[in-house]
mmCIF file of C-alpha atoms and ligand atoms in Angstrom:
data_model
loop_
_atom_site.group_PDB
_atom_site.id
_atom_site.type_symbol
_atom_site.label_atom_id
_atom_site.label_comp_id
_atom_site.label_asym_id
_atom_site.label_seq_id
_atom_site.Cartn_x
_atom_site.Cartn_y
_atom_site.Cartn_z
ATOM 1 C CA MET A 1491 -0.010 -0.058 0.037
ATOM 2 C CA ASN A 1492 1.359 3.430 -1.113
ATOM 3 C CA THR A 1493 1.859 6.048 1.701
ATOM 4 C CA LEU A 1494 0.295 9.326 1.135
ATOM 5 C CA LYS A 1495 3.656 10.868 0.530
ATOM 6 C CA GLU A 1496 4.469 8.313 -2.040
ATOM 7 C CA LYS A 1497 1.101 8.883 -3.663
ATOM 8 C CA ALA A 1498 1.664 12.730 -3.789
ATOM 9 C CA THR A 1499 5.086 12.153 -5.371
ATOM 10 C CA SER A 1500 3.752 9.877 -7.996
ATOM 11 C CA ILE A 1501 1.161 12.398 -9.036
ATOM 12 C CA GLN A 1502 3.646 15.140 -9.129
ATOM 13 C CA THR A 1503 5.946 12.860 -11.302
ATOM 14 C CA THR A 1504 3.000 12.287 -13.797
ATOM 15 C CA ILE A 1505 2.378 15.985 -13.957
ATOM 16 C CA LEU A 1506 6.119 16.846 -14.422
ATOM 17 C CA GLU A 1507 6.115 14.433 -17.321
ATOM 18 C CA LYS A 1508 3.119 16.117 -18.853
ATOM 19 C CA ILE A 1509 4.418 19.629 -18.440
ATOM 20 C CA HIS A 1510 7.466 18.631 -20.506
ATOM 21 C CA GLU A 1511 5.176 17.849 -23.495
ATOM 22 C CA HIS A 1512 3.721 21.481 -23.307
ATOM 23 C CA GLU A 1513 5.046 24.688 -24.973
ATOM 24 C CA GLN A 1514 3.748 27.096 -22.304
ATOM 25 C CA ILE A 1515 1.815 27.117 -19.009
ATOM 26 C CA VAL A 1516 0.670 30.343 -17.647
ATOM 27 C CA PHE A 1517 -0.711 30.763 -14.029
ATOM 28 C CA CYS A 1518 -3.070 33.673 -13.709
ATOM 29 C CA ASN A 1519 -3.705 35.134 -10.298
ATOM 30 C CA ASP A 1520 -5.820 38.193 -9.695
ATOM 31 C CA PRO A 1521 -6.465 38.897 -6.030
ATOM 32 C CA ASN A 1522 -8.854 41.683 -6.823
ATOM 33 C CA THR A 1523 -11.325 39.610 -8.678
ATOM 34 C CA GLY A 1524 -10.575 36.187 -7.027
ATOM 35 C CA LEU A 1525 -9.419 34.828 -10.431
ATOM 36 C CA LYS A 1526 -7.144 31.761 -10.125
ATOM 37 C CA SER A 1527 -6.607 30.266 -13.463
ATOM 38 C CA ILE A 1528 -4.248 28.135 -15.507
ATOM 39 C CA ILE A 1529 -3.740 28.422 -19.325
ATOM 40 C CA ALA A 1530 -1.901 25.603 -20.959
ATOM 41 C CA ILE A 1531 -0.637 25.750 -24.530
ATOM 42 C CA HIS A 1532 0.170 22.308 -25.672
ATOM 43 C CA ASN A 1533 1.265 22.754 -29.217
ATOM 44 C CA THR A 1534 1.265 25.533 -31.786
ATOM 45 C CA THR A 1535 2.791 23.690 -34.673
ATOM 46 C CA LEU A 1536 -0.453 24.093 -36.743
ATOM 47 C CA GLY A 1537 -1.462 27.692 -35.555
ATOM 48 C CA PRO A 1538 -2.207 29.534 -32.354
ATOM 49 C CA ALA A 1539 -3.643 27.390 -29.573
ATOM 50 C CA LEU A 1540 -7.469 27.112 -29.365
ATOM 51 C CA GLY A 1541 -9.425 25.521 -26.485
ATOM 52 C CA GLY A 1542 -12.350 26.390 -24.138
ATOM 53 C CA CYS A 1543 -12.048 27.565 -20.665
ATOM 54 C CA ARG A 1544 -13.520 25.295 -18.001
ATOM 55 C CA MET A 1545 -14.539 26.479 -14.465
ATOM 56 C CA TYR A 1546 -14.660 23.912 -11.811
ATOM 57 C CA PRO A 1547 -14.191 23.707 -8.083
ATOM 58 C CA TYR A 1548 -11.122 21.573 -8.254
ATOM 59 C CA ALA A 1549 -10.011 20.012 -4.953
ATOM 60 C CA SER A 1550 -6.432 20.984 -5.405
ATOM 61 C CA PHE A 1551 -4.248 23.062 -7.576
ATOM 62 C CA ASP A 1552 -2.532 19.918 -8.905
ATOM 63 C CA GLU A 1553 -5.927 18.497 -9.892
ATOM 64 C CA ALA A 1554 -6.602 21.636 -11.920
ATOM 65 C CA LEU A 1555 -3.103 21.558 -13.458
ATOM 66 C CA GLU A 1556 -3.508 17.861 -14.447
ATOM 67 C CA ASP A 1557 -6.968 18.594 -16.073
ATOM 68 C CA VAL A 1558 -5.711 21.494 -18.080
ATOM 69 C CA LEU A 1559 -2.627 19.556 -19.307
ATOM 70 C CA ARG A 1560 -4.756 16.738 -20.448
ATOM 71 C CA LEU A 1561 -7.386 18.777 -22.076
ATOM 72 C CA SER A 1562 -4.915 20.943 -23.917
ATOM 73 C CA LYS A 1563 -3.284 18.023 -25.412
ATOM 74 C CA GLY A 1564 -6.598 16.640 -26.556
ATOM 75 C CA MET A 1565 -7.192 19.984 -28.329
ATOM 76 C CA THR A 1566 -4.047 19.562 -30.424
ATOM 77 C CA TYR A 1567 -5.370 16.305 -31.729
ATOM 78 C CA LYS A 1568 -8.855 17.670 -32.158
ATOM 79 C CA CYS A 1569 -7.514 20.632 -34.255
ATOM 80 C CA ALA A 1570 -5.367 18.438 -36.462
ATOM 81 C CA ALA A 1571 -8.311 16.011 -37.024
ATOM 82 C CA ALA A 1572 -10.606 18.947 -37.990
ATOM 83 C CA ASP A 1573 -7.747 20.170 -40.308
ATOM 84 C CA VAL A 1574 -7.908 23.709 -39.020
ATOM 85 C CA ASP A 1575 -4.968 26.016 -38.632
ATOM 86 C CA PHE A 1576 -5.005 25.932 -34.894
ATOM 87 C CA GLY A 1577 -2.957 24.145 -32.179
ATOM 88 C CA GLY A 1578 -3.976 22.797 -28.797
ATOM 89 C CA GLY A 1579 -4.690 24.759 -25.676
ATOM 90 C CA LYS A 1580 -7.134 24.969 -22.761
ATOM 91 C CA ALA A 1581 -7.796 27.043 -19.708
ATOM 92 C CA VAL A 1582 -9.345 26.186 -16.382
ATOM 93 C CA ILE A 1583 -10.537 28.612 -13.698
ATOM 94 C CA ILE A 1584 -10.461 27.216 -10.244
ATOM 95 C CA GLY A 1585 -13.943 27.995 -8.536
ATOM 96 C CA ASN A 1586 -17.514 27.035 -8.329
ATOM 97 C CA PRO A 1587 -19.357 28.387 -11.320
ATOM 98 C CA LEU A 1588 -22.624 28.643 -9.477
ATOM 99 C CA THR A 1589 -21.139 30.941 -6.606
ATOM 100 C CA ASP A 1590 -17.944 32.256 -7.538
ATOM 101 C CA LYS A 1591 -18.420 33.864 -10.918
ATOM 102 C CA THR A 1592 -18.348 37.569 -11.547
ATOM 103 C CA GLN A 1593 -18.208 39.863 -14.665
ATOM 104 C CA ALA A 1594 -14.876 41.291 -13.253
ATOM 105 C CA MET A 1595 -13.338 37.808 -12.985
ATOM 106 C CA PHE A 1596 -13.964 37.198 -16.660
ATOM 107 C CA ARG A 1597 -12.616 40.574 -17.723
ATOM 108 C CA ALA A 1598 -9.479 39.890 -15.729
ATOM 109 C CA PHE A 1599 -9.184 36.467 -17.397
ATOM 110 C CA GLY A 1600 -9.674 38.255 -20.749
ATOM 111 C CA GLN A 1601 -6.671 40.524 -19.935
ATOM 112 C CA PHE A 1602 -4.513 37.479 -19.081
ATOM 113 C CA VAL A 1603 -5.583 35.879 -22.513
ATOM 114 C CA ASP A 1604 -4.765 39.104 -24.303
ATOM 115 C CA SER A 1605 -1.223 39.161 -22.652
ATOM 116 C CA LEU A 1606 -0.464 36.121 -24.715
ATOM 117 C CA ASN A 1607 -0.712 38.266 -27.766
ATOM 118 C CA GLY A 1608 -2.603 35.945 -30.096
ATOM 119 C CA ARG A 1609 -1.068 32.625 -29.111
ATOM 120 C CA PHE A 1610 -4.250 31.430 -27.312
ATOM 121 C CA TYR A 1611 -7.935 31.760 -28.313
ATOM 122 C CA THR A 1612 -10.700 30.559 -25.987
ATOM 123 C CA GLY A 1613 -14.323 30.501 -25.357
ATOM 124 C CA THR A 1614 -16.930 28.466 -23.213
ATOM 125 C CA ASP A 1615 -16.543 24.905 -21.935
ATOM 126 C CA MET A 1616 -17.981 23.134 -18.803
ATOM 127 C CA GLY A 1617 -18.973 25.682 -16.131
ATOM 128 C CA THR A 1618 -18.779 28.762 -18.335
ATOM 129 C CA SER A 1619 -21.158 30.519 -20.670
ATOM 130 C CA THR A 1620 -21.202 32.590 -23.845
ATOM 131 C CA GLU A 1621 -22.252 35.444 -21.478
ATOM 132 C CA ASP A 1622 -19.022 35.107 -19.562
ATOM 133 C CA PHE A 1623 -16.987 35.342 -22.597
ATOM 134 C CA VAL A 1624 -18.791 38.483 -23.800
ATOM 135 C CA HIS A 1625 -17.356 40.038 -20.701
ATOM 136 C CA ALA A 1626 -13.890 38.637 -21.465
ATOM 137 C CA SER A 1627 -14.251 39.813 -25.083
ATOM 138 C CA ARG A 1628 -14.235 43.460 -23.855
ATOM 139 C CA GLU A 1629 -10.479 42.823 -23.094
ATOM 140 C CA THR A 1630 -9.265 40.774 -25.843
ATOM 141 C CA LYS A 1631 -10.060 39.837 -29.430
ATOM 142 C CA CYS A 1632 -8.971 36.241 -28.740
ATOM 143 C CA ILE A 1633 -12.390 34.966 -27.803
ATOM 144 C CA VAL A 1634 -14.389 32.594 -30.145
ATOM 145 C CA GLY A 1635 -18.064 31.105 -29.972
ATOM 146 C CA ILE A 1636 -19.884 34.210 -28.636
ATOM 147 C CA PRO A 1637 -23.352 35.132 -29.829
ATOM 148 C CA GLU A 1638 -23.819 36.531 -33.312
ATOM 149 C CA ALA A 1639 -24.887 39.828 -31.840
ATOM 150 C CA TYR A 1640 -21.332 40.340 -30.472
ATOM 151 C CA GLY A 1641 -19.532 39.331 -33.619
ATOM 152 C CA GLY A 1642 -19.334 35.695 -32.913
ATOM 153 C CA SER A 1643 -20.681 32.627 -34.935
ATOM 154 C CA GLY A 1644 -23.514 31.671 -32.561
ATOM 155 C CA ASP A 1645 -24.970 28.034 -32.224
ATOM 156 C CA SER A 1646 -22.333 25.579 -33.146
ATOM 157 C CA SER A 1647 -24.662 22.518 -33.135
ATOM 158 C CA ILE A 1648 -25.678 23.013 -36.790
ATOM 159 C CA PRO A 1649 -22.222 22.005 -38.167
ATOM 160 C CA THR A 1650 -21.821 19.505 -35.304
ATOM 161 C CA ALA A 1651 -24.990 17.675 -36.501
ATOM 162 C CA LEU A 1652 -23.932 18.023 -40.240
ATOM 163 C CA GLY A 1653 -20.649 16.377 -39.191
ATOM 164 C CA VAL A 1654 -22.463 13.381 -37.717
ATOM 165 C CA ILE A 1655 -24.472 12.920 -40.865
ATOM 166 C CA TYR A 1656 -21.158 12.892 -42.821
ATOM 167 C CA GLY A 1657 -19.755 10.558 -40.300
ATOM 168 C CA LEU A 1658 -22.812 8.171 -40.886
ATOM 169 C CA LYS A 1659 -22.448 8.421 -44.655
ATOM 170 C CA ALA A 1660 -18.741 7.459 -44.455
ATOM 171 C CA THR A 1661 -19.513 4.618 -42.089
ATOM 172 C CA ASN A 1662 -22.365 3.295 -44.359
ATOM 173 C CA LYS A 1663 -19.989 3.517 -47.356
ATOM 174 C CA THR A 1664 -17.447 1.406 -45.525
ATOM 175 C CA ILE A 1665 -19.779 -1.264 -44.220
ATOM 176 C CA PHE A 1666 -22.554 -1.463 -46.907
ATOM 177 C CA GLY A 1667 -20.629 -0.087 -49.924
ATOM 178 C CA SER A 1668 -22.955 2.845 -50.260
ATOM 179 C CA GLU A 1669 -23.274 6.091 -48.235
ATOM 180 C CA GLU A 1670 -27.148 6.087 -48.529
ATOM 181 C CA LEU A 1671 -28.731 6.877 -45.242
ATOM 182 C CA ALA A 1672 -32.146 5.372 -46.101
ATOM 183 C CA GLY A 1673 -32.989 1.721 -45.584
ATOM 184 C CA LYS A 1674 -30.914 1.485 -42.462
ATOM 185 C CA THR A 1675 -31.900 1.644 -38.787
ATOM 186 C CA TYR A 1676 -30.273 4.026 -36.377
ATOM 187 C CA ILE A 1677 -30.596 4.467 -32.489
ATOM 188 C CA ILE A 1678 -30.142 7.959 -31.263
ATOM 189 C CA GLN A 1679 -29.258 8.526 -27.523
ATOM 190 C CA GLY A 1680 -29.815 12.165 -26.618
ATOM 191 C CA LEU A 1681 -32.247 14.507 -28.620
ATOM 192 C CA GLY A 1682 -30.729 17.842 -27.557
ATOM 193 C CA LYS A 1683 -29.297 20.499 -29.804
ATOM 194 C CA VAL A 1684 -27.181 18.083 -31.866
ATOM 195 C CA GLY A 1685 -29.261 14.866 -31.576
ATOM 196 C CA PHE A 1686 -32.553 16.401 -32.569
ATOM 197 C CA LYS A 1687 -31.077 17.946 -35.859
ATOM 198 C CA VAL A 1688 -29.457 14.450 -36.647
ATOM 199 C CA ALA A 1689 -32.767 12.614 -36.004
ATOM 200 C CA GLU A 1690 -34.553 15.182 -38.071
ATOM 201 C CA GLN A 1691 -32.118 14.825 -41.075
ATOM 202 C CA LEU A 1692 -32.285 10.974 -40.736
ATOM 203 C CA LEU A 1693 -36.051 11.015 -40.842
ATOM 204 C CA GLU A 1694 -36.130 13.395 -43.802
ATOM 205 C CA SER A 1695 -33.680 10.927 -45.572
ATOM 206 C CA GLY A 1696 -36.216 7.938 -45.010
ATOM 207 C CA ALA A 1697 -34.156 6.143 -42.403
ATOM 208 C CA ASP A 1698 -35.851 4.234 -39.506
ATOM 209 C CA LEU A 1699 -35.208 5.489 -35.977
ATOM 210 C CA PHE A 1700 -35.184 4.293 -32.392
ATOM 211 C CA VAL A 1701 -34.743 7.351 -30.097
ATOM 212 C CA ASN A 1702 -33.868 7.594 -26.372
ATOM 213 C CA ASP A 1703 -33.746 10.584 -24.008
ATOM 214 C CA ILE A 1704 -34.183 11.152 -20.242
ATOM 215 C CA ASN A 1705 -36.227 14.299 -21.070
ATOM 216 C CA PRO A 1706 -39.840 13.400 -22.113
ATOM 217 C CA GLN A 1707 -40.226 16.717 -23.811
ATOM 218 C CA SER A 1708 -37.250 15.908 -26.149
ATOM 219 C CA ILE A 1709 -39.141 12.653 -27.027
ATOM 220 C CA ALA A 1710 -42.344 14.595 -27.523
ATOM 221 C CA PHE A 1711 -40.546 17.137 -29.799
ATOM 222 C CA ILE A 1712 -39.096 14.386 -32.088
ATOM 223 C CA GLN A 1713 -42.424 12.497 -32.277
ATOM 224 C CA GLU A 1714 -44.113 15.823 -33.326
ATOM 225 C CA ARG A 1715 -41.465 16.471 -35.973
ATOM 226 C CA ALA A 1716 -41.781 12.799 -37.284
ATOM 227 C CA LYS A 1717 -45.607 13.189 -37.437
ATOM 228 C CA GLN A 1718 -45.030 16.508 -39.505
ATOM 229 C CA LEU A 1719 -42.816 14.477 -41.941
ATOM 230 C CA GLY A 1720 -45.367 11.692 -42.030
ATOM 231 C CA ARG A 1721 -42.844 9.232 -40.250
ATOM 232 C CA ASN A 1722 -42.713 7.381 -37.074
ATOM 233 C CA VAL A 1723 -40.104 6.888 -34.279
ATOM 234 C CA LYS A 1724 -39.730 3.955 -31.934
ATOM 235 C CA VAL A 1725 -39.096 5.195 -28.364
ATOM 236 C CA VAL A 1726 -36.551 3.112 -26.265
ATOM 237 C CA SER A 1727 -36.356 3.753 -22.395
ATOM 238 C CA GLY A 1728 -33.322 3.871 -20.252
ATOM 239 C CA ASP A 1729 -30.413 1.366 -20.651
ATOM 240 C CA ASP A 1730 -32.535 -0.639 -23.165
ATOM 241 C CA VAL A 1731 -30.986 1.650 -25.754
ATOM 242 C CA TYR A 1732 -27.920 -0.511 -25.568
ATOM 243 C CA THR A 1733 -29.694 -3.736 -26.301
ATOM 244 C CA VAL A 1734 -31.758 -2.661 -29.445
ATOM 245 C CA LYS A 1735 -30.877 -4.449 -32.706
ATOM 246 C CA ALA A 1736 -30.045 -1.826 -35.312
ATOM 247 C CA ASP A 1737 -27.447 -0.853 -37.840
ATOM 248 C CA VAL A 1738 -25.815 2.161 -36.137
ATOM 249 C CA PHE A 1739 -25.738 3.523 -32.558
ATOM 250 C CA VAL A 1740 -25.706 7.288 -32.563
ATOM 251 C CA PRO A 1741 -24.688 8.530 -29.068
ATOM 252 C CA CYS A 1742 -25.456 12.289 -28.754
ATOM 253 C CA ALA A 1743 -25.692 12.689 -24.945
ATOM 254 C CA LEU A 1744 -23.007 11.373 -22.513
ATOM 255 C CA GLY A 1745 -19.412 10.297 -22.365
ATOM 256 C CA GLY A 1746 -18.248 6.843 -21.008
ATOM 257 C CA ILE A 1747 -21.212 5.007 -22.516
ATOM 258 C CA ILE A 1748 -18.999 2.351 -24.275
ATOM 259 C CA ASN A 1749 -17.811 0.299 -21.439
ATOM 260 C CA ASP A 1750 -17.506 -3.318 -20.313
ATOM 261 C CA VAL A 1751 -21.272 -3.521 -19.722
ATOM 262 C CA THR A 1752 -22.620 -1.875 -22.826
ATOM 263 C CA ILE A 1753 -20.221 -3.516 -25.175
ATOM 264 C CA GLU A 1754 -21.493 -6.954 -24.075
ATOM 265 C CA GLN A 1755 -25.101 -5.730 -24.820
ATOM 266 C CA LEU A 1756 -24.790 -3.817 -28.089
ATOM 267 C CA LYS A 1757 -26.232 -5.428 -31.216
ATOM 268 C CA VAL A 1758 -25.211 -2.810 -33.884
ATOM 269 C CA LYS A 1759 -22.648 -2.759 -36.774
ATOM 270 C CA ALA A 1760 -21.251 0.710 -35.908
ATOM 271 C CA ILE A 1761 -21.203 3.603 -33.376
ATOM 272 C CA VAL A 1762 -21.130 7.198 -34.810
ATOM 273 C CA GLY A 1763 -22.121 10.052 -32.541
ATOM 274 C CA SER A 1764 -21.308 13.577 -31.279
ATOM 275 C CA ALA A 1765 -20.930 12.762 -27.664
ATOM 276 C CA ASN A 1766 -17.493 13.544 -26.161
ATOM 277 C CA ASN A 1767 -15.359 10.764 -24.786
ATOM 278 C CA GLN A 1768 -17.691 7.984 -25.731
ATOM 279 C CA LEU A 1769 -15.090 5.253 -24.919
ATOM 280 C CA LEU A 1770 -14.632 4.826 -21.134
ATOM 281 C CA THR A 1771 -11.082 3.784 -21.706
ATOM 282 C CA GLU A 1772 -8.906 3.160 -24.607
ATOM 283 C CA LYS A 1773 -9.093 -0.592 -24.156
ATOM 284 C CA HIS A 1774 -12.945 -0.297 -25.179
ATOM 285 C CA GLY A 1775 -11.780 0.680 -28.637
ATOM 286 C CA GLU A 1776 -9.989 -2.683 -28.910
ATOM 287 C CA MET A 1777 -13.026 -4.492 -27.471
ATOM 288 C CA LEU A 1778 -15.237 -3.040 -30.128
ATOM 289 C CA LYS A 1779 -12.707 -3.987 -32.753
ATOM 290 C CA GLN A 1780 -12.894 -7.584 -31.502
ATOM 291 C CA LYS A 1781 -16.686 -7.551 -31.507
ATOM 292 C CA GLY A 1782 -16.608 -6.387 -35.192
ATOM 293 C CA ILE A 1783 -18.292 -3.047 -34.285
ATOM 294 C CA LEU A 1784 -16.886 -0.181 -36.410
ATOM 295 C CA TYR A 1785 -16.262 2.881 -34.211
ATOM 296 C CA ALA A 1786 -16.051 6.385 -35.565
ATOM 297 C CA PRO A 1787 -13.714 8.221 -33.076
ATOM 298 C CA ASP A 1788 -15.848 10.920 -31.519
ATOM 299 C CA TYR A 1789 -13.307 13.787 -31.976
ATOM 300 C CA ILE A 1790 -13.356 13.254 -35.748
ATOM 301 C CA VAL A 1791 -17.115 13.086 -35.981
ATOM 302 C CA ASN A 1792 -17.948 15.983 -33.683
ATOM 303 C CA ALA A 1793 -15.471 18.484 -35.170
ATOM 304 C CA GLY A 1794 -18.227 20.628 -36.892
ATOM 305 C CA GLY A 1795 -18.488 23.050 -33.864
ATOM 306 C CA LEU A 1796 -14.744 23.452 -33.823
ATOM 307 C CA ILE A 1797 -14.696 24.065 -37.549
ATOM 308 C CA GLN A 1798 -17.186 26.810 -36.918
ATOM 309 C CA VAL A 1799 -15.407 28.629 -34.113
ATOM 310 C CA ALA A 1800 -11.994 28.284 -36.071
ATOM 311 C CA ASP A 1801 -13.566 29.970 -38.989
ATOM 312 C CA GLU A 1802 -14.241 33.119 -36.878
ATOM 313 C CA LEU A 1803 -10.458 34.005 -37.374
ATOM 314 C CA TYR A 1804 -11.162 34.445 -41.167
ATOM 315 C CA GLY A 1805 -14.422 36.443 -40.623
ATOM 316 C CA TYR A 1806 -17.177 33.813 -40.049
ATOM 317 C CA ASN A 1807 -18.766 32.562 -43.264
ATOM 318 C CA LYS A 1808 -21.530 29.961 -42.804
ATOM 319 C CA GLU A 1809 -21.354 28.459 -46.188
ATOM 320 C CA ARG A 1810 -17.584 27.962 -45.808
ATOM 321 C CA VAL A 1811 -18.056 26.190 -42.410
ATOM 322 C CA LEU A 1812 -20.657 23.816 -43.955
ATOM 323 C CA LYS A 1813 -18.378 23.079 -46.778
ATOM 324 C CA LYS A 1814 -15.396 22.408 -44.633
ATOM 325 C CA THR A 1815 -17.431 20.174 -42.371
ATOM 326 C CA GLU A 1816 -17.580 17.887 -45.360
ATOM 327 C CA SER A 1817 -13.934 16.990 -44.650
ATOM 328 C CA ILE A 1818 -15.120 14.845 -41.781
ATOM 329 C CA TYR A 1819 -16.471 12.358 -44.355
ATOM 330 C CA PHE A 1820 -12.989 12.063 -45.985
ATOM 331 C CA SER A 1821 -11.080 12.042 -42.780
ATOM 332 C CA LEU A 1822 -13.164 9.219 -41.490
ATOM 333 C CA LEU A 1823 -12.800 7.146 -44.605
ATOM 334 C CA GLU A 1824 -9.064 7.504 -44.307
ATOM 335 C CA VAL A 1825 -9.122 6.456 -40.615
ATOM 336 C CA TYR A 1826 -11.271 3.408 -41.505
ATOM 337 C CA ARG A 1827 -8.841 2.447 -44.375
ATOM 338 C CA GLN A 1828 -5.842 2.869 -42.236
ATOM 339 C CA ALA A 1829 -7.283 0.798 -39.301
ATOM 340 C CA GLU A 1830 -8.133 -2.005 -41.744
ATOM 341 C CA LEU A 1831 -4.710 -1.852 -43.536
ATOM 342 C CA ASP A 1832 -2.706 -1.899 -40.350
ATOM 343 C CA ASP A 1833 -5.026 -4.113 -38.120
ATOM 344 C CA ILE A 1834 -5.296 -1.349 -35.482
ATOM 345 C CA THR A 1835 -8.156 0.230 -33.885
ATOM 346 C CA THR A 1836 -9.936 3.185 -35.379
ATOM 347 C CA VAL A 1837 -8.921 5.510 -32.391
ATOM 348 C CA GLN A 1838 -5.301 4.491 -32.939
ATOM 349 C CA ALA A 1839 -5.662 5.233 -36.729
ATOM 350 C CA ALA A 1840 -7.182 8.620 -35.954
ATOM 351 C CA ASN A 1841 -4.400 9.496 -33.523
ATOM 352 C CA ARG A 1842 -1.767 8.527 -36.228
ATOM 353 C CA LEU A 1843 -3.639 10.823 -38.794
ATOM 354 C CA CYS A 1844 -3.429 13.712 -36.412
ATOM 355 C CA GLU A 1845 0.199 13.036 -35.590
ATOM 356 C CA LYS A 1846 1.005 12.873 -39.308
ATOM 357 C CA ARG A 1847 -0.757 16.282 -39.831
ATOM 358 C CA ILE A 1848 1.287 17.857 -37.011
ATOM 359 C CA GLU A 1849 4.477 16.443 -38.458
ATOM 360 C CA ASP A 1850 3.673 17.871 -41.833
ATOM 361 C CA GLY A 1851 2.802 21.158 -40.183
ATOM 362 C CA LYS A 1852 6.339 21.258 -38.677
ATOM 363 C CA ARG A 1853 7.919 21.424 -42.125
ATOM 364 C CA LEU A 1854 5.818 24.485 -42.827
ATOM 365 C CA ASN A 1855 6.256 26.231 -39.554
ATOM 366 C CA SER A 1856 8.257 24.807 -36.694
ATOM 367 C CA PHE A 1857 7.010 27.128 -34.065
ATOM 368 C CA PHE A 1858 4.128 29.504 -34.080
ATOM 369 C CA SER A 1859 4.860 33.184 -33.394
ATOM 370 C CA HIS A 1860 2.681 36.069 -34.092
ATOM 371 C CA ALA A 1861 5.406 37.913 -36.039
ATOM 372 C CA LYS A 1862 5.796 34.926 -38.456
ATOM 373 C CA ARG A 1863 2.298 34.761 -39.293
ATOM 374 C CA PRO A 1864 1.098 38.165 -40.758
ATOM 375 C CA LYS A 1865 -1.765 36.400 -42.558
ATOM 376 C CA TRP A 1866 -3.557 36.085 -39.262
ATOM 377 C CA ASP A 1867 -5.736 39.043 -38.663
ATOM 378 C CA ILE A 1868 -5.756 38.946 -34.856
ATOM 379 C CA GLY A 1869 -5.993 42.811 -34.444
ATOM 380 C CA HIS A 1870 -2.941 43.397 -32.250
HETATM 381 P P1 NAD B 459 -27.658 18.979 -25.054
HETATM 382 O O1 NAD B 459 -27.422 19.248 -23.706
HETATM 383 O O2 NAD B 459 -28.315 19.998 -25.962
HETATM 384 O O3 NAD B 459 -28.417 17.679 -25.386
HETATM 385 C C1 NAD B 459 -28.079 16.526 -24.702
HETATM 386 C C2 NAD B 459 -29.371 15.622 -24.602
HETATM 387 O O4 NAD B 459 -29.096 14.309 -23.971
HETATM 388 C C3 NAD B 459 -30.495 16.271 -23.750
HETATM 389 O O5 NAD B 459 -31.647 16.116 -24.533
HETATM 390 C C4 NAD B 459 -30.568 15.440 -22.645
HETATM 391 O O6 NAD B 459 -31.835 15.316 -22.020
HETATM 392 C C5 NAD B 459 -30.037 14.052 -23.107
HETATM 393 N N1 NAD B 459 -29.483 13.153 -22.100
HETATM 394 C C6 NAD B 459 -28.823 13.426 -21.169
HETATM 395 N N2 NAD B 459 -28.522 12.381 -20.303
HETATM 396 C C7 NAD B 459 -29.088 11.420 -20.933
HETATM 397 C C8 NAD B 459 -29.198 9.914 -20.713
HETATM 398 N N3 NAD B 459 -28.503 9.439 -19.652
HETATM 399 N N4 NAD B 459 -29.779 9.148 -21.607
HETATM 400 C C9 NAD B 459 -30.389 9.636 -22.673
HETATM 401 N N5 NAD B 459 -30.254 10.995 -23.054
HETATM 402 C C10 NAD B 459 -29.741 11.843 -22.082
HETATM 403 O O7 NAD B 459 -26.206 18.792 -25.716
HETATM 404 P P2 NAD B 459 -25.675 18.841 -27.149
HETATM 405 O O8 NAD B 459 -25.137 20.187 -27.475
HETATM 406 O O9 NAD B 459 -26.800 18.248 -28.193
HETATM 407 O O10 NAD B 459 -24.411 17.816 -27.239
HETATM 408 C C11 NAD B 459 -24.553 16.440 -27.124
HETATM 409 C C12 NAD B 459 -23.159 15.734 -27.026
HETATM 410 O O11 NAD B 459 -22.379 16.109 -28.012
HETATM 411 C C13 NAD B 459 -22.470 16.255 -25.728
HETATM 412 O O12 NAD B 459 -21.745 15.084 -25.333
HETATM 413 C C14 NAD B 459 -21.524 17.398 -26.245
HETATM 414 O O13 NAD B 459 -20.389 17.320 -25.457
HETATM 415 C C15 NAD B 459 -21.137 16.736 -27.574
HETATM 416 N N6 NAD B 459 -20.786 17.892 -28.494
HETATM 417 C C16 NAD B 459 -21.637 18.851 -28.784
HETATM 418 C C17 NAD B 459 -21.106 19.819 -29.701
HETATM 419 C C18 NAD B 459 -21.989 20.990 -30.096
HETATM 420 O O14 NAD B 459 -21.740 21.813 -30.990
HETATM 421 N N7 NAD B 459 -23.230 21.180 -29.339
HETATM 422 C C19 NAD B 459 -19.921 19.791 -30.219
HETATM 423 C C20 NAD B 459 -19.067 18.688 -29.932
HETATM 424 C C21 NAD B 459 -19.575 17.808 -29.138
#
């Protein structure tokens, strides 16, 4: 049994190892507003770092640091997968979002972001709202994803849902030889901003749907929409969603839903959805492969929202975002092809694709600096 001291040393060793993978870590402390924040810039090979800012009552400083290091590295992969000219970064604010937030705190945070002179762009994440970033945007131009009225691109669930549809087409093409959505059965878990739009498009294309949501109102909305389209949906309750026989499972609610228990139950040929972190652990990607279930890595499929906020740097253009979201179709086909060729999981193939894009980026630009990239109109 480890002593407490040994445990603490081992956590710190892990953090130290991760720190060495990062380009820059900034600790932001403003006693006037109570702001305690960490900004982590993981890698700017492909462009300035981009990543949301999470507010959470972390139990310790080390816990906050570990979270921001992990999340910022994830953003390097997400940006590479989405093929946008951004690198990976993330910020965390230590505090309770329900009781500790103030307008002044987010303005102070905006000032710290501004001090990075265009190396880091941020916006909402868990515990923060677009309103918080409207305050921050008074101090810096490096804010994305705020409402259209404030010059942002607004609701990102439209391109995210479109990305899921492209993901489904690429998956159908790989399994059935045709990207046709009709004539297949889909189970949608979660009928919120993304899931509802995906369900609607599938119904319009003539597909058969099972739907599942803990909120009865969401079920009523999709039933109403199906009626308007002269179609029907079958409602599945609770965990029965994992036992239905269908072609594709479309998770658009929670993370961690692909685990030892659910993999045992699943009777689908593929999983393609928007939910973040669908696999409980990496080993579950291997288990799906062994069971013959094709898994579309979530960070490839749900990149539509990221593509939208990244587009704000060029002056947001809706048509361009919807066009670029189509790249999800091609990236996913490539991931499936590589996974098959090398007999690896689709997650391993997706990670390799991202690492290759970052390597290619190094040849163009070994290190991002504002001075080197005059094409970026970042207003400094
Ligand atoms: P949302 O909050 O609008 O919708 C989530 C829906 O899931 C709600 O209707 C909720 O009632 C339902 N739900 C919650 N728990 C459930 C459960 N146990 N079983 C069944 N249904 C449940 O969220 P959203 O914006 O539609 O996002 C859905 C998922 O996609 C999330 O994991 C989110 O992180 C991810 N995602 C969203 C975007 C985006 O642009 N909105 C981008 C990338 C990833």
